Amino acid sequence: MYRWEITRAALAQRVFAIVRSESYDQAAAVADTLLSAGLTTLEISLTTPFALEAVTTLVREVGEDAIIGAGAVLDATSARMAVDAGARFLSSPSLDAGVVRTGHRYGVPVFPGVATPTEMVRGMELGADALKLFPASGYAPGWITDVGAALPQAALLPAGGITIDTAPDWIAAGAVACGMGAELTEGDRDTVAKRVTELLARLADAR
């Protein structure tokens, strides 16, 4: 798949899960629950022990049925390791030119973190495929609407503090997708599955 095709597929459901766990086994279990519930995009945070091994295993298991990426990618070295592990996209809480260049060199989309219009413009100049507004907990959905009036070409992905109740508001305000971590992944298997089902239905209505 070309980079733009991966980006489109990764953001098709208007949400991607951020799996940040204390162990490989926990990350694998959470990912399995999310994917079984119908979610098609998730990232394994590199803050998780053996995160790259988890990425490799998931990519091998899901094939083309889901898009598995790597999160918390802070530098070019980590970006290359994530690409080698099979990550289909790279996500970061910060804006680093080396991460963008490395991902693009190997045909992998990159979603760097931004927090201001200046960083948004810089990210677009670097060729970012979408921009992660992080942490979104410091903003309200209306911020995206206001910034979008001046920068309508910016594809924003709010993440950090997004909940099932607020995610539709972010989409309605102009976000192309939302990143959700513990707000989506905490709980037992049935709880998470029900949460995913409800979220996907609510996001479909918000489009």
PDB file of C-alpha atoms in Angstrom:
ATOM      1  CA  MET A   1       0.000   0.000   0.000  1.00  0.00           C
ATOM      2  CA  TYR A   2       1.107   3.536  -0.703  1.00  0.00           C
ATOM      3  CA  ARG A   3       1.539   5.938   2.203  1.00  0.00           C
ATOM      4  CA  TRP A   4      -1.680   7.785   1.448  1.00  0.00           C
ATOM      5  CA  GLU A   5      -3.578   4.502   1.264  1.00  0.00           C
ATOM      6  CA  ILE A   6      -2.271   3.465   4.673  1.00  0.00           C
ATOM      7  CA  THR A   7      -3.236   6.843   6.110  1.00  0.00           C
ATOM      8  CA  ARG A   8      -6.743   6.620   4.707  1.00  0.00           C
ATOM      9  CA  ALA A   9      -7.206   3.075   6.016  1.00  0.00           C
ATOM     10  CA  ALA A  10      -5.752   3.935   9.428  1.00  0.00           C
ATOM     11  CA  LEU A  11      -8.185   6.797   9.936  1.00  0.00           C
ATOM     12  CA  ALA A  12     -11.248   5.269   8.269  1.00  0.00           C
ATOM     13  CA  GLN A  13     -13.088   4.568  11.540  1.00  0.00           C
ATOM     14  CA  ARG A  14     -12.257   8.045  12.883  1.00  0.00           C
ATOM     15  CA  VAL A  15     -10.508   6.513  15.898  1.00  0.00           C
ATOM     16  CA  PHE A  16      -7.288   4.704  16.691  1.00  0.00           C
ATOM     17  CA  ALA A  17      -6.465   3.023  19.968  1.00  0.00           C
ATOM     18  CA  ILE A  18      -3.300   3.739  21.903  1.00  0.00           C
ATOM     19  CA  VAL A  19      -2.148   0.609  23.701  1.00  0.00           C
ATOM     20  CA  ARG A  20       0.179   1.497  26.559  1.00  0.00           C
ATOM     21  CA  SER A  21       0.708  -1.400  28.945  1.00  0.00           C
ATOM     22  CA  GLU A  22       3.024  -2.610  31.678  1.00  0.00           C
ATOM     23  CA  SER A  23       3.969  -5.823  29.893  1.00  0.00           C
ATOM     24  CA  TYR A  24       4.054  -7.513  26.503  1.00  0.00           C
ATOM     25  CA  ASP A  25       1.349  -9.984  27.525  1.00  0.00           C
ATOM     26  CA  GLN A  26      -0.976  -7.239  28.723  1.00  0.00           C
ATOM     27  CA  ALA A  27      -0.481  -5.255  25.515  1.00  0.00           C
ATOM     28  CA  ALA A  28      -1.164  -8.336  23.403  1.00  0.00           C
ATOM     29  CA  ALA A  29      -4.348  -9.101  25.340  1.00  0.00           C
ATOM     30  CA  VAL A  30      -5.649  -5.543  25.059  1.00  0.00           C
ATOM     31  CA  ALA A  31      -4.878  -5.429  21.354  1.00  0.00           C
ATOM     32  CA  ASP A  32      -6.668  -8.729  20.784  1.00  0.00           C
ATOM     33  CA  THR A  33      -9.738  -7.437  22.620  1.00  0.00           C
ATOM     34  CA  LEU A  34      -9.838  -4.229  20.582  1.00  0.00           C
ATOM     35  CA  LEU A  35      -9.373  -5.969  17.252  1.00  0.00           C
ATOM     36  CA  SER A  36     -11.918  -8.670  18.078  1.00  0.00           C
ATOM     37  CA  ALA A  37     -14.429  -5.933  18.929  1.00  0.00           C
ATOM     38  CA  GLY A  38     -14.090  -4.486  15.435  1.00  0.00           C
ATOM     39  CA  LEU A  39     -11.475  -1.759  15.790  1.00  0.00           C
ATOM     40  CA  THR A  40      -9.180  -1.672  12.771  1.00  0.00           C
ATOM     41  CA  THR A  41      -6.389   0.688  13.855  1.00  0.00           C
ATOM     42  CA  LEU A  42      -4.193   0.727  16.923  1.00  0.00           C
ATOM     43  CA  GLU A  43      -0.713   1.691  17.959  1.00  0.00           C
ATOM     44  CA  ILE A  44       1.561   0.013  20.462  1.00  0.00           C
ATOM     45  CA  SER A  45       3.336   2.663  22.505  1.00  0.00           C
ATOM     46  CA  LEU A  46       7.096   2.203  22.643  1.00  0.00           C
ATOM     47  CA  THR A  47       6.812   2.879  26.380  1.00  0.00           C
ATOM     48  CA  THR A  48       5.462  -0.688  26.634  1.00  0.00           C
ATOM     49  CA  PRO A  49       8.077  -3.362  27.396  1.00  0.00           C
ATOM     50  CA  PHE A  50       8.945  -5.350  24.251  1.00  0.00           C
ATOM     51  CA  ALA A  51       6.680  -3.067  22.232  1.00  0.00           C
ATOM     52  CA  LEU A  52       8.426  -3.788  18.938  1.00  0.00           C
ATOM     53  CA  GLU A  53       7.994  -7.519  19.420  1.00  0.00           C
ATOM     54  CA  ALA A  54       4.292  -6.893  20.029  1.00  0.00           C
ATOM     55  CA  VAL A  55       4.075  -4.875  16.814  1.00  0.00           C
ATOM     56  CA  THR A  56       5.749  -7.631  14.818  1.00  0.00           C
ATOM     57  CA  THR A  57       3.468 -10.312  16.228  1.00  0.00           C
ATOM     58  CA  LEU A  58       0.287  -8.313  15.660  1.00  0.00           C
ATOM     59  CA  VAL A  59       1.209  -7.361  12.102  1.00  0.00           C
ATOM     60  CA  ARG A  60       1.873 -11.005  11.293  1.00  0.00           C
ATOM     61  CA  GLU A  61      -1.408 -12.106  12.867  1.00  0.00           C
ATOM     62  CA  VAL A  62      -3.782  -9.502  11.417  1.00  0.00           C
ATOM     63  CA  GLY A  63      -2.291  -9.190   7.934  1.00  0.00           C
ATOM     64  CA  GLU A  64      -4.331  -6.674   5.946  1.00  0.00           C
ATOM     65  CA  ASP A  65      -7.334  -6.827   8.281  1.00  0.00           C
ATOM     66  CA  ALA A  66      -6.049  -4.055  10.553  1.00  0.00           C
ATOM     67  CA  ILE A  67      -3.451  -1.297  10.647  1.00  0.00           C
ATOM     68  CA  ILE A  68      -0.894  -1.694  13.435  1.00  0.00           C
ATOM     69  CA  GLY A  69       1.399   1.222  14.219  1.00  0.00           C
ATOM     70  CA  ALA A  70       3.987   2.282  16.755  1.00  0.00           C
ATOM     71  CA  GLY A  71       3.426   5.156  19.173  1.00  0.00           C
ATOM     72  CA  ALA A  72       5.718   7.351  21.289  1.00  0.00           C
ATOM     73  CA  VAL A  73       8.298   7.312  18.495  1.00  0.00           C
ATOM     74  CA  LEU A  74      10.649  10.101  19.549  1.00  0.00           C
ATOM     75  CA  ASP A  75      13.640   9.954  17.208  1.00  0.00           C
ATOM     76  CA  ALA A  76      14.930   8.624  13.909  1.00  0.00           C
ATOM     77  CA  THR A  77      16.523   5.568  15.507  1.00  0.00           C
ATOM     78  CA  SER A  78      13.274   4.501  17.128  1.00  0.00           C
ATOM     79  CA  ALA A  79      11.435   5.224  13.883  1.00  0.00           C
ATOM     80  CA  ARG A  80      13.718   2.914  11.906  1.00  0.00           C
ATOM     81  CA  MET A  81      13.374   0.167  14.512  1.00  0.00           C
ATOM     82  CA  ALA A  82       9.580   0.487  14.406  1.00  0.00           C
ATOM     83  CA  VAL A  83       9.551   0.306  10.615  1.00  0.00           C
ATOM     84  CA  ASP A  84      11.781  -2.775  10.722  1.00  0.00           C
ATOM     85  CA  ALA A  85       9.358  -4.320  13.229  1.00  0.00           C
ATOM     86  CA  GLY A  86       6.541  -3.904  10.699  1.00  0.00           C
ATOM     87  CA  ALA A  87       4.747  -0.805  11.995  1.00  0.00           C
ATOM     88  CA  ARG A  88       2.351   0.534   9.377  1.00  0.00           C
ATOM     89  CA  PHE A  89       2.399   4.068  10.808  1.00  0.00           C
ATOM     90  CA  LEU A  90       4.420   6.060  13.324  1.00  0.00           C
ATOM     91  CA  SER A  91       2.904   8.298  15.969  1.00  0.00           C
ATOM     92  CA  SER A  92       4.604  10.669  18.374  1.00  0.00           C
ATOM     93  CA  PRO A  93       3.732  13.118  21.155  1.00  0.00           C
ATOM     94  CA  SER A  94       6.286  15.527  19.696  1.00  0.00           C
ATOM     95  CA  LEU A  95       7.398  16.978  16.374  1.00  0.00           C
ATOM     96  CA  ASP A  96      10.730  15.580  15.209  1.00  0.00           C
ATOM     97  CA  ALA A  97      11.935  16.000  11.639  1.00  0.00           C
ATOM     98  CA  GLY A  98      14.005  12.816  11.814  1.00  0.00           C
ATOM     99  CA  VAL A  99      10.963  10.697  12.609  1.00  0.00           C
ATOM    100  CA  VAL A 100       9.036  12.129   9.652  1.00  0.00           C
ATOM    101  CA  ARG A 101      11.955  11.694   7.239  1.00  0.00           C
ATOM    102  CA  THR A 102      12.642   8.143   8.375  1.00  0.00           C
ATOM    103  CA  GLY A 103       9.018   7.046   8.112  1.00  0.00           C
ATOM    104  CA  HIS A 104       8.626   8.565   4.669  1.00  0.00           C
ATOM    105  CA  ARG A 105      11.883   7.093   3.435  1.00  0.00           C
ATOM    106  CA  TYR A 106      10.305   3.670   3.884  1.00  0.00           C
ATOM    107  CA  GLY A 107       6.773   4.556   2.814  1.00  0.00           C
ATOM    108  CA  VAL A 108       5.286   4.722   6.314  1.00  0.00           C
ATOM    109  CA  PRO A 109       2.949   7.594   7.303  1.00  0.00           C
ATOM    110  CA  VAL A 110       3.844   9.687  10.328  1.00  0.00           C
ATOM    111  CA  PHE A 111       1.529  11.474  12.762  1.00  0.00           C
ATOM    112  CA  PRO A 112       3.711  13.793  14.865  1.00  0.00           C
ATOM    113  CA  GLY A 113       2.504  15.615  17.944  1.00  0.00           C
ATOM    114  CA  VAL A 114       1.690  19.328  17.844  1.00  0.00           C
ATOM    115  CA  ALA A 115       0.213  21.796  20.317  1.00  0.00           C
ATOM    116  CA  THR A 116       0.196  25.170  18.525  1.00  0.00           C
ATOM    117  CA  PRO A 117      -0.584  26.564  15.071  1.00  0.00           C
ATOM    118  CA  THR A 118       3.140  27.214  14.607  1.00  0.00           C
ATOM    119  CA  GLU A 119       3.922  23.543  15.214  1.00  0.00           C
ATOM    120  CA  MET A 120       1.073  22.571  12.916  1.00  0.00           C
ATOM    121  CA  VAL A 121       2.527  24.601  10.063  1.00  0.00           C
ATOM    122  CA  ARG A 122       5.993  23.184  10.736  1.00  0.00           C
ATOM    123  CA  GLY A 123       4.581  19.677  10.711  1.00  0.00           C
ATOM    124  CA  MET A 124       2.899  20.271   7.367  1.00  0.00           C
ATOM    125  CA  GLU A 125       6.133  21.712   5.971  1.00  0.00           C
ATOM    126  CA  LEU A 126       7.888  18.501   6.984  1.00  0.00           C
ATOM    127  CA  GLY A 127       5.225  16.501   5.156  1.00  0.00           C
ATOM    128  CA  ALA A 128       3.397  14.971   8.138  1.00  0.00           C
ATOM    129  CA  ASP A 129       0.511  12.791   6.994  1.00  0.00           C
ATOM    130  CA  ALA A 130      -1.676  14.019   9.880  1.00  0.00           C
ATOM    131  CA  LEU A 131      -1.018  15.979  13.053  1.00  0.00           C
ATOM    132  CA  LYS A 132      -1.659  14.627  16.536  1.00  0.00           C
ATOM    133  CA  LEU A 133      -2.981  17.369  18.822  1.00  0.00           C
ATOM    134  CA  PHE A 134      -1.462  16.294  22.128  1.00  0.00           C
ATOM    135  CA  PRO A 135      -2.516  16.381  24.844  1.00  0.00           C
ATOM    136  CA  ALA A 136      -6.043  17.234  23.756  1.00  0.00           C
ATOM    137  CA  SER A 137      -7.131  17.404  27.397  1.00  0.00           C
ATOM    138  CA  GLY A 138      -5.817  20.960  27.423  1.00  0.00           C
ATOM    139  CA  TYR A 139      -8.198  22.032  24.652  1.00  0.00           C
ATOM    140  CA  ALA A 140     -11.876  21.948  23.756  1.00  0.00           C
ATOM    141  CA  PRO A 141     -13.274  20.707  20.431  1.00  0.00           C
ATOM    142  CA  GLY A 142     -14.023  24.276  19.425  1.00  0.00           C
ATOM    143  CA  TRP A 143     -10.266  24.913  19.260  1.00  0.00           C
ATOM    144  CA  ILE A 144     -10.074  22.737  16.157  1.00  0.00           C
ATOM    145  CA  THR A 145     -12.897  24.670  14.553  1.00  0.00           C
ATOM    146  CA  ASP A 146     -11.190  27.983  15.280  1.00  0.00           C
ATOM    147  CA  VAL A 147      -7.778  26.863  14.032  1.00  0.00           C
ATOM    148  CA  GLY A 148      -9.378  25.160  11.042  1.00  0.00           C
ATOM    149  CA  ALA A 149     -10.702  28.502   9.861  1.00  0.00           C
ATOM    150  CA  ALA A 150      -7.117  29.642   9.324  1.00  0.00           C
ATOM    151  CA  LEU A 151      -5.534  26.252   8.559  1.00  0.00           C
ATOM    152  CA  PRO A 152      -8.231  24.170   6.851  1.00  0.00           C
ATOM    153  CA  GLN A 153      -5.557  22.003   5.229  1.00  0.00           C
ATOM    154  CA  ALA A 154      -4.382  20.654   8.597  1.00  0.00           C
ATOM    155  CA  ALA A 155      -5.560  17.109   9.349  1.00  0.00           C
ATOM    156  CA  LEU A 156      -5.790  16.961  13.141  1.00  0.00           C
ATOM    157  CA  LEU A 157      -5.901  13.918  15.400  1.00  0.00           C
ATOM    158  CA  PRO A 158      -6.668  14.926  18.986  1.00  0.00           C
ATOM    159  CA  ALA A 159      -5.357  12.446  21.547  1.00  0.00           C
ATOM    160  CA  GLY A 160      -4.979  12.422  25.306  1.00  0.00           C
ATOM    161  CA  GLY A 161      -8.065  12.767  27.456  1.00  0.00           C
ATOM    162  CA  ILE A 162     -10.582  11.885  24.723  1.00  0.00           C
ATOM    163  CA  THR A 163     -13.575   9.909  25.974  1.00  0.00           C
ATOM    164  CA  ILE A 164     -16.499   8.132  24.353  1.00  0.00           C
ATOM    165  CA  ASP A 165     -18.687  11.098  25.246  1.00  0.00           C
ATOM    166  CA  THR A 166     -16.352  13.754  23.811  1.00  0.00           C
ATOM    167  CA  ALA A 167     -14.973  11.930  20.751  1.00  0.00           C
ATOM    168  CA  PRO A 168     -18.054  12.689  18.584  1.00  0.00           C
ATOM    169  CA  ASP A 169     -17.711  16.374  19.475  1.00  0.00           C
ATOM    170  CA  TRP A 170     -14.125  16.416  18.269  1.00  0.00           C
ATOM    171  CA  ILE A 171     -15.114  14.780  14.986  1.00  0.00           C
ATOM    172  CA  ALA A 172     -18.003  17.195  14.531  1.00  0.00           C
ATOM    173  CA  ALA A 173     -15.585  20.089  15.160  1.00  0.00           C
ATOM    174  CA  GLY A 174     -13.359  18.954  12.293  1.00  0.00           C
ATOM    175  CA  ALA A 175     -10.938  16.358  13.642  1.00  0.00           C
ATOM    176  CA  VAL A 176     -10.215  13.597  11.133  1.00  0.00           C
ATOM    177  CA  ALA A 177      -9.879  10.995  13.913  1.00  0.00           C
ATOM    178  CA  CYS A 178      -9.333  10.681  17.658  1.00  0.00           C
ATOM    179  CA  GLY A 179      -6.646   8.789  19.521  1.00  0.00           C
ATOM    180  CA  MET A 180      -7.851   7.045  22.676  1.00  0.00           C
ATOM    181  CA  GLY A 181      -5.789   5.278  25.306  1.00  0.00           C
ATOM    182  CA  ALA A 182      -6.919   4.232  28.776  1.00  0.00           C
ATOM    183  CA  GLU A 183     -10.332   5.816  28.220  1.00  0.00           C
ATOM    184  CA  LEU A 184     -10.938   3.074  25.649  1.00  0.00           C
ATOM    185  CA  THR A 185      -8.758   0.185  26.797  1.00  0.00           C
ATOM    186  CA  GLU A 186      -9.287  -0.057  30.564  1.00  0.00           C
ATOM    187  CA  GLY A 187     -11.541  -2.779  31.924  1.00  0.00           C
ATOM    188  CA  ASP A 188     -12.225  -6.443  31.287  1.00  0.00           C
ATOM    189  CA  ARG A 189     -12.722  -7.906  27.835  1.00  0.00           C
ATOM    190  CA  ASP A 190     -16.518  -7.516  27.768  1.00  0.00           C
ATOM    191  CA  THR A 191     -16.367  -3.933  29.016  1.00  0.00           C
ATOM    192  CA  VAL A 192     -13.813  -2.907  26.407  1.00  0.00           C
ATOM    193  CA  ALA A 193     -15.704  -4.681  23.620  1.00  0.00           C
ATOM    194  CA  LYS A 194     -18.961  -2.925  24.498  1.00  0.00           C
ATOM    195  CA  ARG A 195     -17.145   0.396  24.703  1.00  0.00           C
ATOM    196  CA  VAL A 196     -15.639  -0.067  21.248  1.00  0.00           C
ATOM    197  CA  THR A 197     -19.009  -1.003  19.744  1.00  0.00           C
ATOM    198  CA  GLU A 198     -20.679   2.051  21.279  1.00  0.00           C
ATOM    199  CA  LEU A 199     -17.847   4.350  20.203  1.00  0.00           C
ATOM    200  CA  LEU A 200     -17.870   3.210  16.582  1.00  0.00           C
ATOM    201  CA  ALA A 201     -21.636   3.717  16.394  1.00  0.00           C
ATOM    202  CA  ARG A 202     -21.424   7.202  17.878  1.00  0.00           C
ATOM    203  CA  LEU A 203     -18.574   8.230  15.575  1.00  0.00           C
ATOM    204  CA  ALA A 204     -20.490   7.001  12.543  1.00  0.00           C
ATOM    205  CA  ASP A 205     -23.371   9.284  13.544  1.00  0.00           C
ATOM    206  CA  ALA A 206     -20.976  12.214  14.059  1.00  0.00           C
ATOM    207  CA  ARG A 207     -19.537  12.167  10.550  1.00  0.00           C
TER     208      ARG A 207
END
